[in-house]
Coordinates of C-alpha atoms in Angstrom, one line a residue:
X225 CA -7.0 -23.2 5.0
X226 CA -7.7 -18.9 5.0
X227 CA -9.9 -19.2 8.7
X228 CA -6.4 -20.8 10.1
X229 CA -4.8 -17.8 8.2
X230 CA -6.7 -15.6 9.9
X231 CA -6.6 -16.3 13.2
X232 CA -3.1 -17.1 13.8
X233 CA -2.7 -13.4 12.0
X234 CA -4.7 -12.6 15.3
X235 CA -2.4 -14.1 17.4
X236 CA 0.3 -12.7 14.8
X237 CA -0.8 -9.2 16.1
X238 CA -1.2 -10.0 19.5
X239 CA 2.7 -10.8 19.6
X240 CA 4.2 -8.2 17.5
X241 CA 1.6 -5.8 18.1
X242 CA 1.0 -4.0 14.4
X243 CA 4.7 -3.1 14.6
X244 CA 6.0 -2.5 17.4
X245 CA 7.6 -5.7 19.1
X246 CA 8.8 -5.8 22.9
X247 CA 12.4 -6.1 23.6
X248 CA 13.4 -9.6 26.1
X249 CA 13.8 -9.7 29.6
X250 CA 17.8 -10.0 28.7
X251 CA 17.7 -7.9 26.0
X252 CA 18.2 -4.0 25.7
X253 CA 15.0 -2.5 23.8
X254 CA 15.4 -2.8 20.5
X255 CA 14.1 -0.1 17.4
X256 CA 10.3 -0.5 16.4
X257 CA 11.0 1.1 13.2
X258 CA 13.1 -0.5 9.4
X259 CA 16.5 0.1 9.3
X260 CA 16.9 -0.8 5.6
X261 CA 16.6 2.8 4.5
X262 CA 16.3 4.5 1.2
X263 CA 16.7 7.7 -0.4
X264 CA 16.5 9.4 -4.7
X265 CA 20.4 12.2 -4.8
X266 CA 19.8 15.6 -4.1
X267 CA 15.4 14.5 -2.1
X268 CA 14.4 15.8 1.4
X269 CA 15.8 12.0 3.7
X270 CA 13.5 11.7 7.4
X271 CA 13.5 9.1 9.5
X272 CA 11.1 8.5 12.7
X273 CA 13.0 6.0 14.7
X274 CA 11.0 4.4 17.4
X275 CA 11.6 3.0 20.0
X276 CA 9.5 -0.7 21.6
X277 CA 10.2 0.8 24.8
X278 CA 8.4 4.2 25.7
X279 CA 10.7 5.2 28.8
X280 CA 13.7 4.3 26.4
X281 CA 15.7 6.9 25.1
X282 CA 17.1 6.9 21.3
X283 CA 20.4 8.6 20.1
X284 CA 22.4 8.6 17.5
X285 CA 25.9 9.0 16.5
X286 CA 27.8 8.6 13.1
X287 CA 25.7 10.3 10.9
X288 CA 26.6 11.1 6.9
X289 CA 27.4 14.4 5.6
X290 CA 24.3 15.8 4.8
X291 CA 22.5 14.4 8.1
X292 CA 21.4 15.5 10.8
X293 CA 20.0 14.2 14.5
X294 CA 16.6 16.0 15.3
X295 CA 16.0 15.0 19.0
X296 CA 13.3 16.9 20.0
X297 CA 11.4 14.9 17.5
X298 CA 13.3 11.7 17.1
X299 CA 14.4 12.1 13.3
X300 CA 16.6 11.1 11.2
X301 CA 17.4 14.4 8.6
X302 CA 19.0 16.0 5.6
X303 CA 20.0 15.8 2.7
X304 CA 22.2 13.4 1.0
X305 CA 23.6 14.4 -2.6
X306 CA 26.2 12.0 -3.9
X307 CA 24.7 8.0 -4.6
X308 CA 26.1 5.0 -2.5
X309 CA 26.0 3.3 0.7
X310 CA 25.5 5.5 4.1
X311 CA 25.1 4.2 8.2
X312 CA 25.0 5.8 11.1
X313 CA 24.4 3.6 15.1
X314 CA 21.3 4.3 16.8
X315 CA 21.4 4.1 20.7
X316 CA 19.2 3.0 22.9
X317 CA 19.0 2.6 26.4
X318 CA 15.9 1.0 29.3
X319 CA 16.6 0.2 32.5
X320 CA 20.6 0.9 32.4
X321 CA 21.4 -1.0 29.7
X322 CA 22.9 0.4 25.1
X323 CA 21.7 -1.0 22.5
X324 CA 23.7 -0.1 19.5
X325 CA 21.3 -1.0 16.3
X326 CA 23.0 0.5 12.1
X327 CA 21.1 1.6 10.3
X328 CA 22.2 0.7 6.4
X329 CA 21.0 3.5 3.8
X330 CA 20.9 3.5 -0.1
X331 CA 21.0 6.4 -2.2
X332 CA 20.4 5.7 -6.1
X333 CA 17.9 6.9 -7.8
X334 CA 17.6 3.2 -9.6
X335 CA 15.7 2.4 -7.4
X336 CA 12.9 -0.7 -8.1
X337 CA 10.3 1.4 -6.6
X338 CA 10.9 5.4 -5.2
X339 CA 7.1 6.1 -4.7
X340 CA 3.5 4.0 -4.7
X341 CA 3.2 2.4 -7.7
X342 CA -0.2 3.5 -9.6
X343 CA -2.0 1.4 -11.4
X344 CA -4.3 -1.4 -12.4
X345 CA -5.6 -4.9 -11.3
X346 CA -7.4 -7.0 -12.9
X347 CA -8.9 -9.4 -10.5
X348 CA -12.0 -7.8 -9.6
X349 CA -14.7 -7.3 -12.8
X350 CA -13.1 -9.2 -14.3
X351 CA -11.5 -12.4 -11.8
X352 CA -10.8 -15.4 -14.2
X353 CA -12.5 -14.2 -17.4
X354 CA -9.0 -12.3 -18.1
X355 CA -7.8 -11.9 -22.1
X356 CA -5.3 -9.9 -23.9
X357 CA -8.7 -8.6 -25.4
X358 CA -9.5 -6.7 -21.9
X359 CA -6.1 -6.0 -21.3
X360 CA -5.6 -3.9 -24.7
X361 CA -8.8 -2.3 -24.3
X362 CA -8.1 -1.9 -19.9
X363 CA -5.2 0.0 -21.5
X364 CA -6.3 2.0 -24.4
X365 CA -9.3 3.6 -21.7
X366 CA -6.5 4.2 -19.8
X367 CA -4.6 6.0 -21.6
X368 CA -8.6 7.7 -23.5
X369 CA -9.0 9.5 -19.4
X370 CA -5.5 9.9 -18.5
X371 CA -4.8 7.9 -16.2
X372 CA -1.2 7.7 -17.6
X373 CA -0.1 11.0 -17.4
X374 CA -1.5 10.8 -14.3
X375 CA 0.8 7.8 -12.8
X376 CA -1.3 5.4 -13.7
X377 CA 0.6 2.7 -15.6
X378 CA 0.5 -0.4 -14.0
X379 CA -2.0 -3.0 -15.9
X380 CA -1.4 -5.6 -13.9
X381 CA -3.0 -9.5 -14.5
X382 CA -3.6 -11.2 -11.8
X383 CA -5.3 -14.8 -11.7
X384 CA -5.0 -17.0 -14.5
X385 CA -3.7 -16.5 -17.0
X386 CA -2.4 -19.1 -16.9
X387 CA -2.4 -22.5 -18.8
X388 CA -4.5 -24.8 -15.9
X389 CA -4.5 -25.2 -13.0
X390 CA -1.1 -28.1 -13.1
X391 CA 2.1 -26.6 -14.5
X392 CA 3.3 -27.6 -18.4
X393 CA 5.5 -30.3 -18.6
X394 CA 9.4 -29.0 -18.7
X395 CA 9.7 -26.5 -15.8
X396 CA 8.9 -23.4 -17.3
X397 CA 4.9 -21.8 -16.9
X398 CA 3.3 -20.9 -19.6
X399 CA 0.0 -18.9 -20.9
X400 CA -4.3 -20.0 -22.1
X401 CA -3.6 -19.9 -25.2
X402 CA -7.2 -18.9 -26.3
X403 CA -7.0 -16.2 -24.3
X404 CA -3.9 -14.6 -25.1
X405 CA -3.7 -15.6 -29.1
X406 CA -0.8 -13.5 -29.3
X407 CA 1.6 -14.7 -26.8
X408 CA 2.4 -13.1 -23.3
X409 CA 5.8 -10.4 -24.9
X410 CA 3.7 -9.6 -27.7
X411 CA 1.5 -8.0 -24.8
X412 CA 4.0 -6.9 -23.5
X413 CA 5.9 -4.8 -25.9
X414 CA 2.4 -3.5 -27.0
X415 CA 1.9 -2.2 -23.4
X416 CA 5.6 -0.6 -23.0
X417 CA 4.6 1.0 -26.7
X418 CA 1.7 2.5 -24.8
X419 CA 3.4 3.7 -22.1
X420 CA 2.5 1.3 -19.7
X421 CA 4.0 -1.8 -17.7
X422 CA 2.8 -4.3 -17.3
X423 CA 2.3 -7.0 -14.7
X424 CA 1.4 -11.0 -14.1
X425 CA 1.0 -12.7 -11.2
X426 CA 2.1 -16.1 -8.8
X427 CA 2.0 -17.6 -5.7
X428 CA 4.4 -19.1 -3.1
X429 CA 3.1 -22.5 -3.0
X430 CA 2.4 -25.0 -5.2
X431 CA -1.3 -23.9 -6.6
X432 CA -2.6 -19.8 -7.3
X433 CA -5.9 -18.5 -4.6
X434 CA -7.5 -19.5 -7.2
X435 CA -6.4 -23.3 -8.5
X436 CA -3.8 -22.1 -11.4
X437 CA 0.1 -23.6 -10.6
X438 CA 1.7 -21.5 -9.1
X439 CA 5.9 -21.3 -8.3
X440 CA 7.5 -23.0 -5.2
X441 CA 10.6 -24.8 -6.7
X442 CA 10.1 -23.2 -10.0
X443 CA 10.9 -19.6 -9.0
X444 CA 15.0 -18.6 -10.6
X445 CA 12.8 -20.7 -13.7
X446 CA 9.3 -19.2 -13.6
X447 CA 11.4 -15.8 -13.1
X448 CA 13.6 -16.1 -16.3
X449 CA 10.4 -16.3 -18.4
X450 CA 9.0 -13.0 -16.8
X451 CA 11.7 -11.7 -17.9
X452 CA 11.0 -13.0 -21.1
X453 CA 8.1 -12.4 -21.3
X454 CA 8.9 -8.1 -20.8
X455 CA 6.8 -8.2 -17.3
X456 CA 7.8 -5.5 -15.4
X457 CA 6.0 -6.2 -11.8
X458 CA 5.5 -9.9 -9.8
X459 CA 2.1 -9.3 -7.5
X460 CA 3.0 -13.0 -5.3
X461 CA 0.0 -14.6 -2.9
X462 CA 0.7 -16.5 -0.1
X463 CA -2.1 -19.0 -0.6
X464 CA -1.3 -22.6 0.2
X465 CA 1.5 -22.0 2.0
X466 CA 2.8 -22.6 5.8
X467 CA 1.5 -20.0 8.7
X468 CA 5.6 -19.8 8.9
X469 CA 7.3 -16.8 9.3
X470 CA 11.1 -18.3 8.6
X471 CA 9.6 -20.2 5.5
X472 CA 7.1 -17.3 4.2
X473 CA 10.5 -15.2 4.4
X474 CA 12.2 -18.2 2.9
X475 CA 9.3 -18.6 -0.6
X476 CA 9.3 -14.4 -0.4
X477 CA 14.1 -14.3 -0.2
X478 CA 13.7 -17.3 -3.4
X479 CA 11.9 -15.6 -5.4
X480 CA 13.1 -11.7 -4.9
X481 CA 16.3 -13.1 -5.9
X482 CA 15.4 -15.2 -9.0
X483 CA 13.8 -12.1 -10.0
X484 CA 17.0 -9.7 -9.4
X485 CA 18.8 -12.8 -11.1
X486 CA 16.5 -12.7 -14.3
X487 CA 17.9 -9.3 -15.6
X488 CA 14.8 -7.4 -15.9
X489 CA 14.1 -5.2 -13.1
X490 CA 10.1 -6.0 -12.5
X491 CA 9.0 -4.4 -9.4
X492 CA 8.3 -7.2 -6.2
X493 CA 4.9 -6.8 -4.8
X494 CA 4.3 -8.8 -1.7
X495 CA 1.5 -10.1 -1.3
X496 CA 0.9 -12.6 2.0
X497 CA -1.6 -10.5 3.9
X498 CA -0.1 -8.9 7.4
X499 CA -0.4 -12.3 9.2
X500 CA 3.4 -12.2 9.2
X501 CA 3.9 -8.7 10.2
X502 CA 5.4 -8.4 6.9
X503 CA 6.7 -5.2 7.3
X504 CA 9.5 -6.2 10.4
X505 CA 12.0 -8.5 7.5
X506 CA 10.1 -8.1 3.9
X507 CA 12.6 -5.8 2.5
X508 CA 14.9 -8.1 3.3
X509 CA 13.6 -10.8 0.6
X510 CA 14.1 -7.7 -2.3
X511 CA 10.1 -6.8 -2.2
X512 CA 9.6 -3.2 -2.5
X513 CA 6.0 -2.8 -1.0
X514 CA 3.9 -6.1 0.9
X515 CA 0.1 -6.1 2.3
X516 CA -0.3 -5.8 5.6
X517 CA -4.4 -6.9 5.9
X518 CA -6.7 -8.8 4.1
X519 CA -8.0 -8.8 0.8
X520 CA -10.1 -5.3 0.4
X521 CA -13.6 -5.4 -0.1
X522 CA -15.6 -3.3 -1.4
X523 CA -17.7 -2.5 1.9
X524 CA -17.1 0.6 4.4
X525 CA -17.3 -1.2 7.5
X526 CA -16.8 -5.3 8.1
X527 CA -18.0 -5.1 11.3
X528 CA -15.4 -7.9 12.2
X529 CA -17.8 -10.4 9.9
X530 CA -15.4 -13.6 9.6
X531 CA -15.8 -15.1 5.4
X532 CA -12.4 -16.3 5.4
X533 CA -10.1 -12.4 5.0
X534 CA -11.5 -10.3 4.0
X535 CA -11.4 -6.6 5.7
X536 CA -13.9 -3.1 4.4
X537 CA -12.5 0.6 4.8
X538 CA -12.1 1.0 7.6
X539 CA -10.3 -2.0 8.5
X540 CA -8.2 -1.4 5.8
X541 CA -7.0 1.1 7.4
X542 CA -7.2 0.2 10.7
X543 CA -4.5 -2.4 10.0
X544 CA -2.3 -0.4 8.5
X545 CA -2.0 3.2 10.6
X546 CA 0.6 1.8 12.6
X547 CA 2.0 0.6 10.6
X548 CA 4.6 4.1 9.6
X549 CA 7.6 3.5 11.6
X550 CA 8.5 1.0 8.8
X551 CA 7.3 2.5 5.3
X552 CA 9.1 4.9 3.8
X553 CA 11.2 4.7 -0.1
X554 CA 11.1 2.2 -1.9
X555 CA 9.3 0.1 0.5
X556 CA 5.6 0.9 1.2
X557 CA 3.4 -0.5 3.6
X558 CA 0.5 -1.8 1.1
X559 CA -3.8 -2.1 2.2
X560 CA -4.8 -3.5 -0.4
X561 CA -6.4 -2.2 -3.8
X562 CA -9.1 0.4 -4.0
X563 CA -12.6 -0.3 -4.3
X564 CA -13.4 3.0 -5.6
X565 CA -15.4 3.3 -9.1
X566 CA -16.8 -0.3 -8.0
X567 CA -20.5 0.3 -7.5
X568 CA -21.4 -3.3 -6.2
X569 CA -20.2 -4.6 -9.3
X570 CA -16.7 -6.3 -8.8
X571 CA -17.2 -10.1 -8.7
X572 CA -16.2 -11.4 -5.1
X573 CA -15.0 -8.3 -4.1
X574 CA -18.5 -6.5 -4.0
X575 CA -20.4 -10.1 -2.8
X576 CA -22.4 -9.1 0.6
X577 CA -20.9 -12.3 2.5
X578 CA -23.1 -11.4 5.4
X579 CA -26.1 -11.6 3.6
X580 CA -25.8 -14.1 1.3
X581 CA -28.3 -14.9 -1.4
X582 CA -32.1 -12.9 -2.1
X583 CA -34.5 -14.8 -2.8
X584 CA -33.9 -15.0 -5.9
X585 CA -31.0 -16.8 -4.5
X586 CA -28.6 -14.7 -6.5
X587 CA -26.1 -13.5 -4.5
X588 CA -26.6 -10.0 -3.0
X589 CA -24.6 -7.0 -4.1
X590 CA -23.4 -4.3 -2.4
X591 CA -21.1 -0.6 -3.0
X592 CA -20.3 2.4 -1.2
X593 CA -21.5 6.9 -1.1
X594 CA -19.1 8.4 -3.1
X595 CA -17.7 10.5 -0.3
X596 CA -16.7 6.6 1.2
X597 CA -15.1 6.2 -2.0
X598 CA -13.7 9.3 -1.3
X599 CA -13.1 8.9 1.6
X600 CA -11.0 5.8 1.1
X601 CA -9.0 7.4 -1.5
X602 CA -7.7 10.3 1.0
X603 CA -6.3 7.8 3.1
X604 CA -4.4 5.8 1.1
X605 CA -3.0 8.7 -0.7
X606 CA -1.8 9.6 3.3
X607 CA -0.7 6.3 4.5
X608 CA 1.2 6.8 1.2
X609 CA 0.2 3.0 0.0
X610 CA 0.4 2.0 -3.6
X611 CA -3.1 3.2 -5.3
X612 CA -3.8 0.7 -7.8
X613 CA -7.3 0.6 -9.3
X614 CA -9.5 -2.3 -9.6
X615 CA -12.9 -1.7 -10.9
X616 CA -14.0 -1.8 -15.1
X617 CA -11.9 1.7 -16.1
X618 CA -13.1 0.7 -20.1
X619 CA -16.9 2.9 -18.6
X620 CA -15.7 5.2 -16.0
X621 CA -18.4 7.5 -14.7
X622 CA -17.4 11.9 -14.3
X623 CA -17.8 11.9 -10.3
X624 CA -15.0 8.5 -10.2
X625 CA -13.0 9.9 -12.6
X626 CA -12.5 13.5 -10.8
X627 CA -12.5 10.8 -7.3
X628 CA -9.3 9.2 -9.0
X629 CA -7.8 11.8 -11.0
X630 CA -7.5 14.4 -8.2
X631 CA -3.7 16.3 -8.9
X632 CA -3.4 17.4 -5.8
X633 CA -3.8 14.0 -3.5
X634 CA -1.3 11.4 -6.4
X635 CA 1.6 14.6 -5.4
X636 CA 0.9 14.1 -1.8
X637 CA 1.3 10.5 -3.1
X638 CA 4.0 10.8 -5.1
X639 CA 6.1 12.6 -2.4
X640 CA 9.9 12.1 -3.1
X641 CA 10.4 11.7 0.6
X642 CA 7.8 8.6 0.9
X643 CA 6.4 9.1 3.9
X644 CA 3.6 7.5 5.4
X645 CA 0.9 9.4 7.6
X646 CA 1.4 9.2 12.2
X647 CA -1.9 9.6 14.3
X648 CA -2.1 12.9 15.7
X649 CA -5.2 12.8 17.3
X650 CA -7.4 10.1 17.5
X651 CA -10.9 12.0 19.9
X652 CA -14.2 11.3 20.5
X653 CA -16.3 14.2 19.9
X654 CA -19.7 15.3 22.2
X655 CA -21.7 13.6 20.6
X656 CA -19.7 11.0 20.2
X657 CA -18.3 10.8 16.6
X658 CA -14.8 9.4 16.3
X659 CA -12.8 11.8 14.5
X660 CA -8.6 11.1 14.2
X661 CA -6.0 13.3 12.5
X662 CA -2.8 11.9 10.2
X663 CA 0.3 14.2 9.8
X664 CA 1.7 13.6 6.5
X665 CA 5.0 15.4 6.4
X666 CA 6.0 16.1 2.5
X667 CA 9.6 16.4 0.3
X668 CA 9.0 20.4 -0.4
X669 CA 8.3 21.7 4.0
X670 CA 4.5 21.9 3.6
X671 CA 2.6 18.9 5.7
X672 CA -0.6 17.7 4.2
X673 CA -3.1 17.2 6.7
X674 CA -6.4 14.8 6.8
X675 CA -9.3 15.3 9.4
X676 CA -11.1 11.4 9.2
X677 CA -14.6 11.0 10.4
X678 CA -15.3 7.4 10.4
X679 CA -19.0 8.2 12.6
X680 CA -22.3 8.2 10.8
X681 CA -22.9 11.5 11.9
X682 CA -21.3 14.6 11.4
X683 CA -18.6 16.8 13.4
X684 CA -16.6 19.3 13.6
X685 CA -12.4 19.0 15.2
X686 CA -10.8 22.4 15.9
X687 CA -7.0 22.2 14.7
X688 CA -4.7 24.4 17.0
X689 CA -1.1 24.6 15.6
X690 CA 0.1 21.9 18.0
X691 CA -1.5 19.5 17.1
X692 CA 0.2 19.7 14.3
X693 CA 3.5 20.5 16.1
X694 CA 4.1 23.5 13.8
X695 CA 3.8 26.2 16.9
X696 CA 5.8 28.9 15.7
X697 CA 5.2 29.6 12.9
X698 CA 1.9 31.1 10.0
X699 CA -0.3 28.9 8.6
X700 CA -1.3 28.4 5.4
X701 CA -4.2 26.4 4.4
X702 CA -5.1 25.4 0.8
X703 CA -7.8 22.5 0.6
X704 CA -7.1 19.7 -1.9
X705 CA -11.0 18.3 -2.1
X706 CA -11.9 22.2 -2.8
X707 CA -15.2 21.6 -0.2
X708 CA -13.2 25.7 1.4
X709 CA -13.4 27.3 -2.3
X710 CA -10.0 29.6 -1.0
X711 CA -7.3 29.0 1.4
X712 CA -6.8 30.1 4.9
X713 CA -4.3 30.8 8.2
X714 CA -5.0 28.8 11.4
X715 CA -6.0 31.4 14.1
X716 CA -4.3 31.3 16.7
X717 CA -7.1 29.6 19.2
X718 CA -7.2 27.0 16.1
X719 CA -9.0 26.4 12.8
X720 CA -12.8 24.4 13.1
X721 CA -12.8 21.6 10.0
X722 CA -16.5 20.6 10.5
X723 CA -16.7 16.8 8.2
X724 CA -19.3 14.6 7.5
X725 CA -20.6 11.7 8.0
X726 CA -17.1 9.1 6.7
X727 CA -15.7 12.2 5.4
X728 CA -12.2 13.0 5.5
X729 CA -11.0 16.3 4.7
X730 CA -7.4 17.1 3.3
X731 CA -5.6 19.9 2.5
X732 CA -2.0 21.0 2.1
X733 CA -0.3 23.0 5.4
X734 CA 2.6 25.6 3.6
X735 CA 4.6 27.8 6.5
X736 CA 4.9 31.3 5.9

């Protein structure tokens, strides 16, 4: 089934060009960015506009008080202090035609997901063996290592918490009473008292990806039960469902409305794998984050190998990086859970499908280097992707803890303006190294800059004010990972940055 889904994904992405749909011949050029936006009151707001036609010109009218149109940077920006529902109109002119699109803006301090969620998902390390004892052990470990104070507060049950492959009699779902002897409500209450939130998993079809019962046709009952149990998040998969965008929207909207009617605020995490371009429509279903790629695997570069829908770090980044026009506060693109800390110990996630079995008939397991794990963490943080761990956090090495507890990287990910980084430079150097520069605007006026070397050899790239769109200002660079021991001002001719193989250097840049 997933092989067919993979084929459909290529067709779908060819049509949508990773979030850049073309206007029809009989219509003025459309916007190729989000039109349902969110902001926190009193926090700097930024909406970067993009049209499907590069030649189009954009203007904005009927802006609410506090917002201005920055024509040079093609963005609406400013601050709205009061909560409420606002709107403005974008005029897209192309080939003598003008189209008017309305942007709806919700300003609220009660958003479900104002910043990307942070937490832990059970599947990679435990798969169907997850149970109450393991969940409690993970929670105690997270407290021991201080992960909760860093922001990792969602502890999520993935597939196979269920009582079986078929739904029990009656409409309501049930859990495995052997695995969870005290019950889901007890587990949720225990985690809440420890300061955590708890997530649960289901699927928009008759069965989940691993074969437990799904939620199709029982959305209202399931949502009510999740609320009664005290769940804070629902990860909603799409295995066994039709590859049809309209049907996907219908199924996700049905569950989204059921969650809204449940009486409890439950974060709706859409796991559709990006095959039906959810960034275009997912926000309308009630979801506040959505997968943009197939399942992440414990590999740096999957090299396009077709194993029914998995990606390495490089493929996950490439499937995500051009979707920045559709990300923002309370609407985040998700490049899937991180592999940091797995070191080949993930069950199916670390399995080398290219070699399958070794000479003894045992599965081949692989992993990545610490530099590669650190790169994934850096890139996911820059993309404003949820920071979800997937390794056995009962046992964390010092080096893994160093990566996942970098508070400066976490602050970049959790920035209140919710921007996704944009590629401002993608260059092939004379030595054959491909280096990309990502830029992310931050709420206090700073910017985060990541220099990513995907090549197998070191590279040196010169950052310039023009590249960073910061001409006419003195710029102070702070190295977030501490490769450079001292902060540095950018010289007038630029700042040379050496990047090791598969390394990502990250800087927080301040105008002074």
